[in-house]
mmCIF file of C-alpha atoms in Angstrom:
data_model
loop_
_atom_site.group_PDB
_atom_site.id
_atom_site.type_symbol
_atom_site.label_atom_id
_atom_site.label_comp_id
_atom_site.label_asym_id
_atom_site.label_seq_id
_atom_site.Cartn_x
_atom_site.Cartn_y
_atom_site.Cartn_z
ATOM 1 C CA ASN A 1 141.645 88.519 108.536
ATOM 2 C CA ALA A 2 141.965 92.050 107.335
ATOM 3 C CA GLY A 3 138.441 93.253 105.873
ATOM 4 C CA VAL A 4 138.141 95.837 103.481
ATOM 5 C CA MET A 5 140.056 98.651 103.608
ATOM 6 C CA GLN A 6 139.302 101.840 102.657
ATOM 7 C CA ASN A 7 141.605 105.590 102.680
ATOM 8 C CA PRO A 8 141.632 107.886 103.242
ATOM 9 C CA ARG A 9 138.680 107.929 105.779
ATOM 10 C CA HIS A 10 138.163 111.693 105.381
ATOM 11 C CA LEU A 11 139.123 113.537 102.532
ATOM 12 C CA VAL A 12 138.574 117.404 102.048
ATOM 13 C CA ARG A 13 139.459 119.195 98.595
ATOM 14 C CA ARG A 14 138.677 122.286 96.890
ATOM 15 C CA ARG A 15 136.507 122.714 93.649
ATOM 16 C CA GLY A 16 138.535 121.918 90.747
ATOM 17 C CA GLN A 17 141.387 119.699 92.705
ATOM 18 C CA GLU A 18 141.698 115.578 92.194
ATOM 19 C CA ALA A 19 140.168 113.124 94.548
ATOM 20 C CA ARG A 20 141.871 109.612 95.022
ATOM 21 C CA LEU A 21 139.881 107.343 96.832
ATOM 22 C CA ARG A 22 141.915 103.660 97.535
ATOM 23 C CA CYS A 23 140.382 100.381 98.288
ATOM 24 C CA SER A 24 142.122 96.952 99.362
ATOM 25 C CA PRO A 25 139.859 94.096 99.157
ATOM 26 C CA MET A 26 139.501 91.477 101.609
ATOM 27 C CA LYS A 27 142.255 88.676 101.017
ATOM 28 C CA GLY A 28 141.092 86.124 98.350
ATOM 29 C CA HIS A 29 138.509 88.452 97.026
ATOM 30 C CA SER A 30 138.690 89.727 93.277
ATOM 31 C CA HIS A 31 135.459 91.103 92.695
ATOM 32 C CA VAL A 32 135.070 95.034 93.941
ATOM 33 C CA TYR A 33 132.110 97.078 94.141
ATOM 34 C CA TRP A 34 132.240 101.216 94.190
ATOM 35 C CA TYR A 35 128.970 102.482 95.569
ATOM 36 C CA ARG A 36 128.355 106.411 96.650
ATOM 37 C CA GLN A 37 126.163 107.580 99.209
ATOM 38 C CA LEU A 38 124.810 111.201 99.597
ATOM 39 C CA PRO A 39 123.647 112.490 102.837
ATOM 40 C CA GLU A 40 120.220 110.975 104.002
ATOM 41 C CA GLU A 41 120.194 108.432 100.904
ATOM 42 C CA GLY A 42 121.059 105.183 100.223
ATOM 43 C CA LEU A 43 123.841 103.669 98.341
ATOM 44 C CA LYS A 44 124.015 103.803 94.593
ATOM 45 C CA PHE A 45 125.962 101.588 92.278
ATOM 46 C CA MET A 46 129.073 103.030 90.338
ATOM 47 C CA VAL A 47 131.029 100.723 89.519
ATOM 48 C CA TYR A 48 132.078 96.840 89.510
ATOM 49 C CA LEU A 49 135.839 95.765 88.707
ATOM 50 C CA GLN A 50 137.649 92.610 88.552
ATOM 51 C CA LYS A 51 141.131 92.563 88.292
ATOM 52 C CA GLU A 52 142.423 94.865 85.444
ATOM 53 C CA ASN A 53 139.161 94.557 84.220
ATOM 54 C CA ILE A 54 135.925 96.889 84.295
ATOM 55 C CA ILE A 55 132.847 94.894 84.357
ATOM 56 C CA ASP A 56 129.847 96.962 84.658
ATOM 57 C CA GLU A 57 130.436 100.976 84.901
ATOM 58 C CA SER A 58 126.608 101.645 84.344
ATOM 59 C CA GLY A 59 126.616 103.575 87.249
ATOM 60 C CA MET A 60 129.608 105.936 86.787
ATOM 61 C CA PRO A 61 129.128 109.702 85.941
ATOM 62 C CA LYS A 62 130.067 110.035 81.932
ATOM 63 C CA GLU A 63 132.875 112.534 82.742
ATOM 64 C CA ARG A 64 135.483 113.101 85.480
ATOM 65 C CA PHE A 65 135.061 109.781 87.235
ATOM 66 C CA SER A 66 137.330 106.617 86.648
ATOM 67 C CA ALA A 67 138.220 103.480 88.340
ATOM 68 C CA GLU A 68 140.871 101.217 88.226
ATOM 69 C CA PHE A 69 141.742 97.390 89.778
ATOM 70 C CA PRO A 70 145.459 96.817 88.542
ATOM 71 C CA LYS A 71 147.020 93.314 88.783
ATOM 72 C CA GLU A 72 148.927 94.572 91.921
ATOM 73 C CA GLY A 73 147.587 97.112 94.229
ATOM 74 C CA PRO A 74 144.363 98.580 95.705
ATOM 75 C CA SER A 75 141.576 99.722 93.462
ATOM 76 C CA ILE A 76 141.543 103.351 92.865
ATOM 77 C CA LEU A 77 138.499 105.630 92.229
ATOM 78 C CA ARG A 78 139.664 108.884 90.585
ATOM 79 C CA ILE A 79 137.341 112.102 90.421
ATOM 80 C CA GLN A 80 138.848 114.669 88.416
ATOM 81 C CA GLN A 81 138.006 118.446 88.897
ATOM 82 C CA VAL A 82 135.973 117.808 91.817
ATOM 83 C CA VAL A 83 132.564 119.778 92.391
ATOM 84 C CA ARG A 84 130.592 120.683 95.451
ATOM 85 C CA GLY A 85 128.018 117.675 94.150
ATOM 86 C CA ASP A 86 130.863 115.210 94.217
ATOM 87 C CA SER A 87 130.709 115.724 98.559
ATOM 88 C CA ALA A 88 129.568 111.969 99.534
ATOM 89 C CA ALA A 89 130.484 108.862 101.310
ATOM 90 C CA TYR A 90 132.097 106.738 98.897
ATOM 91 C CA PHE A 91 131.983 102.673 99.688
ATOM 92 C CA CYS A 92 134.310 100.105 98.589
ATOM 93 C CA ALA A 93 132.790 96.321 98.850
ATOM 94 C CA SER A 94 134.653 92.998 97.988
ATOM 95 C CA SER A 95 133.325 89.391 97.180
ATOM 96 C CA LEU A 96 134.245 86.098 96.423
ATOM 97 C CA VAL A 97 131.204 85.692 94.087
ATOM 98 C CA LEU A 98 128.414 87.524 94.246
ATOM 99 C CA ALA A 99 125.714 84.689 93.275
ATOM 100 C CA GLY A 100 123.937 82.785 95.919
ATOM 101 C CA ARG A 101 124.554 84.039 99.467
ATOM 102 C CA GLY A 102 127.620 85.675 98.570
ATOM 103 C CA GLU A 103 127.826 88.799 100.374
ATOM 104 C CA LEU A 104 129.305 92.030 99.858
ATOM 105 C CA PHE A 105 131.884 92.960 102.605
ATOM 106 C CA PHE A 106 132.166 96.881 102.713
ATOM 107 C CA GLY A 107 135.079 99.329 104.032
ATOM 108 C CA GLU A 108 134.311 101.951 105.906
ATOM 109 C CA GLY A 109 133.898 104.105 103.312
ATOM 110 C CA SER A 110 135.913 107.333 102.217
ATOM 111 C CA ARG A 111 133.967 110.777 103.289
ATOM 112 C CA LEU A 112 134.924 113.607 100.618
ATOM 113 C CA THR A 113 134.273 117.122 101.091
ATOM 114 C CA VAL A 114 134.516 119.686 98.388
ATOM 115 C CA LEU A 115 134.883 123.271 99.588
ATOM 116 C CA ALA B 1 111.476 102.142 88.401
ATOM 117 C CA GLN B 2 112.657 101.419 91.593
ATOM 118 C CA LYS B 3 113.550 97.937 92.315
ATOM 119 C CA ILE B 4 113.761 98.160 96.182
ATOM 120 C CA THR B 5 111.573 100.348 98.171
ATOM 121 C CA GLN B 6 111.386 100.914 101.698
ATOM 122 C CA THR B 7 108.065 103.453 102.770
ATOM 123 C CA GLN B 8 109.361 104.005 106.349
ATOM 124 C CA PRO B 9 112.036 106.886 106.360
ATOM 125 C CA GLY B 10 112.019 106.119 110.121
ATOM 126 C CA MET B 11 110.528 103.995 112.929
ATOM 127 C CA PHE B 12 110.800 104.035 116.754
ATOM 128 C CA VAL B 13 110.563 101.015 118.924
ATOM 129 C CA GLN B 14 110.714 100.705 122.430
ATOM 130 C CA GLU B 15 113.813 98.279 124.033
ATOM 131 C CA LYS B 16 112.939 94.799 123.852
ATOM 132 C CA GLU B 17 110.280 95.087 121.914
ATOM 133 C CA ALA B 18 110.125 93.916 118.270
ATOM 134 C CA VAL B 19 109.909 95.880 115.423
ATOM 135 C CA THR B 20 109.256 94.926 111.278
ATOM 136 C CA LEU B 21 110.865 96.894 108.768
ATOM 137 C CA ASP B 22 109.097 97.202 105.536
ATOM 138 C CA CYS B 23 111.143 96.297 102.059
ATOM 139 C CA THR B 24 109.479 95.235 98.725
ATOM 140 C CA TYR B 25 111.212 94.794 95.401
ATOM 141 C CA ASP B 26 110.824 94.518 91.812
ATOM 142 C CA THR B 27 111.782 91.748 89.425
ATOM 143 C CA SER B 28 111.383 89.705 86.689
ATOM 144 C CA ASP B 29 113.897 87.196 87.177
ATOM 145 C CA PRO B 30 113.155 83.935 88.550
ATOM 146 C CA SER B 31 116.674 83.747 90.569
ATOM 147 C CA TYR B 32 117.555 86.622 92.801
ATOM 148 C CA GLY B 33 118.757 87.158 96.628
ATOM 149 C CA LEU B 34 117.595 89.753 99.100
ATOM 150 C CA PHE B 35 120.047 91.441 101.783
ATOM 151 C CA TRP B 36 119.674 93.181 104.525
ATOM 152 C CA TYR B 37 122.612 95.485 106.115
ATOM 153 C CA LYS B 38 122.868 97.882 109.093
ATOM 154 C CA GLN B 39 124.660 101.104 109.017
ATOM 155 C CA PRO B 40 125.195 102.603 112.465
ATOM 156 C CA SER B 41 126.332 106.271 113.141
ATOM 157 C CA SER B 42 129.834 105.203 112.657
ATOM 158 C CA GLY B 43 129.081 104.992 108.956
ATOM 159 C CA GLU B 44 130.045 101.349 108.112
ATOM 160 C CA MET B 45 127.805 98.747 106.627
ATOM 161 C CA ILE B 46 127.182 95.539 108.580
ATOM 162 C CA PHE B 47 125.497 92.451 107.030
ATOM 163 C CA LEU B 48 122.603 91.217 108.710
ATOM 164 C CA ILE B 49 120.825 88.464 106.674
ATOM 165 C CA TYR B 50 120.287 87.025 103.341
ATOM 166 C CA GLN B 51 117.270 85.502 101.518
ATOM 167 C CA GLY B 52 117.335 83.494 98.424
ATOM 168 C CA SER B 53 114.422 83.364 95.954
ATOM 169 C CA TYR B 54 114.281 79.879 95.868
ATOM 170 C CA ASP B 55 114.745 79.004 99.749
ATOM 171 C CA GLN B 56 111.586 77.368 101.129
ATOM 172 C CA GLN B 57 111.998 78.911 104.412
ATOM 173 C CA ASN B 58 112.570 82.245 105.739
ATOM 174 C CA ALA B 59 116.040 83.578 107.013
ATOM 175 C CA THR B 60 117.015 83.764 110.416
ATOM 176 C CA GLU B 61 120.085 85.068 111.656
ATOM 177 C CA GLY B 62 119.924 85.128 115.860
ATOM 178 C CA ARG B 63 117.472 88.318 116.648
ATOM 179 C CA TYR B 64 116.965 89.045 112.819
ATOM 180 C CA SER B 65 114.517 87.234 110.647
ATOM 181 C CA LEU B 66 113.382 87.846 107.546
ATOM 182 C CA ASN B 67 109.242 87.905 106.811
ATOM 183 C CA PHE B 68 110.098 86.706 103.070
ATOM 184 C CA GLN B 69 106.255 86.600 101.001
ATOM 185 C CA LYS B 70 107.257 86.138 97.390
ATOM 186 C CA ALA B 71 103.699 86.401 95.795
ATOM 187 C CA ARG B 72 103.738 90.188 97.558
ATOM 188 C CA LYS B 73 107.221 90.720 96.755
ATOM 189 C CA SER B 74 108.267 91.776 100.038
ATOM 190 C CA ALA B 75 110.739 90.796 102.320
ATOM 191 C CA ASN B 76 110.610 92.679 105.730
ATOM 192 C CA LEU B 77 113.192 92.531 108.416
ATOM 193 C CA VAL B 78 112.090 91.721 111.856
ATOM 194 C CA ILE B 79 114.111 92.469 114.853
ATOM 195 C CA SER B 80 113.052 90.695 118.067
ATOM 196 C CA ALA B 81 113.967 91.965 121.407
ATOM 197 C CA SER B 82 115.124 95.387 120.292
ATOM 198 C CA GLN B 83 118.287 96.538 121.796
ATOM 199 C CA LEU B 84 119.703 100.297 122.087
ATOM 200 C CA GLY B 85 122.656 99.362 119.922
ATOM 201 C CA ASP B 86 120.172 98.700 117.236
ATOM 202 C CA SER B 87 119.846 102.447 116.691
ATOM 203 C CA ALA B 88 120.776 102.780 112.949
ATOM 204 C CA MET B 89 119.869 102.956 109.422
ATOM 205 C CA TYR B 90 118.867 99.580 107.921
ATOM 206 C CA PHE B 91 118.962 99.179 103.979
ATOM 207 C CA CYS B 92 117.515 96.316 102.044
ATOM 208 C CA ALA B 93 119.027 94.976 98.981
ATOM 209 C CA MET B 94 118.708 93.066 95.682
ATOM 210 C CA ARG B 95 121.413 91.203 93.816
ATOM 211 C CA GLU B 96 120.480 92.141 90.039
ATOM 212 C CA VAL B 97 121.918 90.615 87.092
ATOM 213 C CA ALA B 98 122.572 92.812 84.353
ATOM 214 C CA GLN B 99 122.986 92.589 80.724
ATOM 215 C CA GLY B 100 126.282 90.610 80.148
ATOM 216 C CA GLY B 101 125.947 88.633 83.270
ATOM 217 C CA SER B 102 127.500 91.754 85.773
ATOM 218 C CA GLU B 103 125.756 91.365 89.193
ATOM 219 C CA LYS B 104 125.700 94.117 91.574
ATOM 220 C CA LEU B 105 123.208 94.965 94.923
ATOM 221 C CA VAL B 106 120.888 97.278 94.625
ATOM 222 C CA PHE B 107 119.723 99.205 97.860
ATOM 223 C CA GLY B 108 116.905 100.830 98.965
ATOM 224 C CA LYS B 109 117.002 104.530 100.735
ATOM 225 C CA GLY B 110 117.120 102.996 103.998
ATOM 226 C CA THR B 111 115.061 102.733 107.248
ATOM 227 C CA LYS B 112 116.353 104.993 110.372
ATOM 228 C CA LEU B 113 115.500 102.899 113.596
ATOM 229 C CA THR B 114 115.237 104.738 116.760
ATOM 230 C CA VAL B 115 115.540 102.136 119.796
ATOM 231 C CA ASN B 116 113.886 104.058 122.554
ATOM 232 C CA PRO B 117 115.023 103.110 126.446
#
C-alpha cells in the first residue's frame, strides 16, 4: 500500500513565481489536509478538502494561496507570486475519517525555498 | 489562545533510560482525541500513539505510553528504554472540531529529544 505521496520533495522558486505542490492521498482516503511548517515550528493547519470540496480553509492566507482536490488526480496546493516568507515545508496528510482514533497519515513533505 | 502547549523546547536523555515529554491542552469539547507524532531529521511525520478523551486506560504502544491526566488536561508521552533512534522532534496534537463539523489536528510547537549514548 503506497503511503501519501507528495511531489516535488524540494522546490526552489524566485520571488514572484508560482509554486505548485501535489499530493496523492493513500488509496481509499477521501480526506486531505495541508499543513505548513516553518523552521523550528510546529505544523500549522492550512486547509481541509474532500473530493471536489473545500471543507475548511480557515488556515489559508487570504491571498495568493489556493487548494483543490479534483475528482480525478492529486490534490494541489498553489502559491502564486511567492515571497521569501513562503519558504517552508508543506505537508499533506490524508485519512479515512478523523473521528475516533482515525489518524492522519502524512506525506514526506515538500520543501519550498524562495530565493 | 494556544490549544496545545509543549513547554520543553529540548530534552536530553541517556540511552536506555525513560523520558517524559510534556503536553497540556485546552478544550471545552467533552469529546476529543490526542495524538503524538515523531519527526526525525529526515522530515517525515510518524504517528506514535492516540488517546481518546473517553478511554478508560492510558494508551500504550510498545515503548510508548501516554500519561493521560484528564482533570489536569495533560497528555504526556513516556518513552521507555530510550534508543539512539528516538532522537527527533516530538509533536503533541489534538483533534479539534470546528463549526460546521470540520475536524482537524492542531499541533503543539514540539520538543526536540536528544538521546545520548
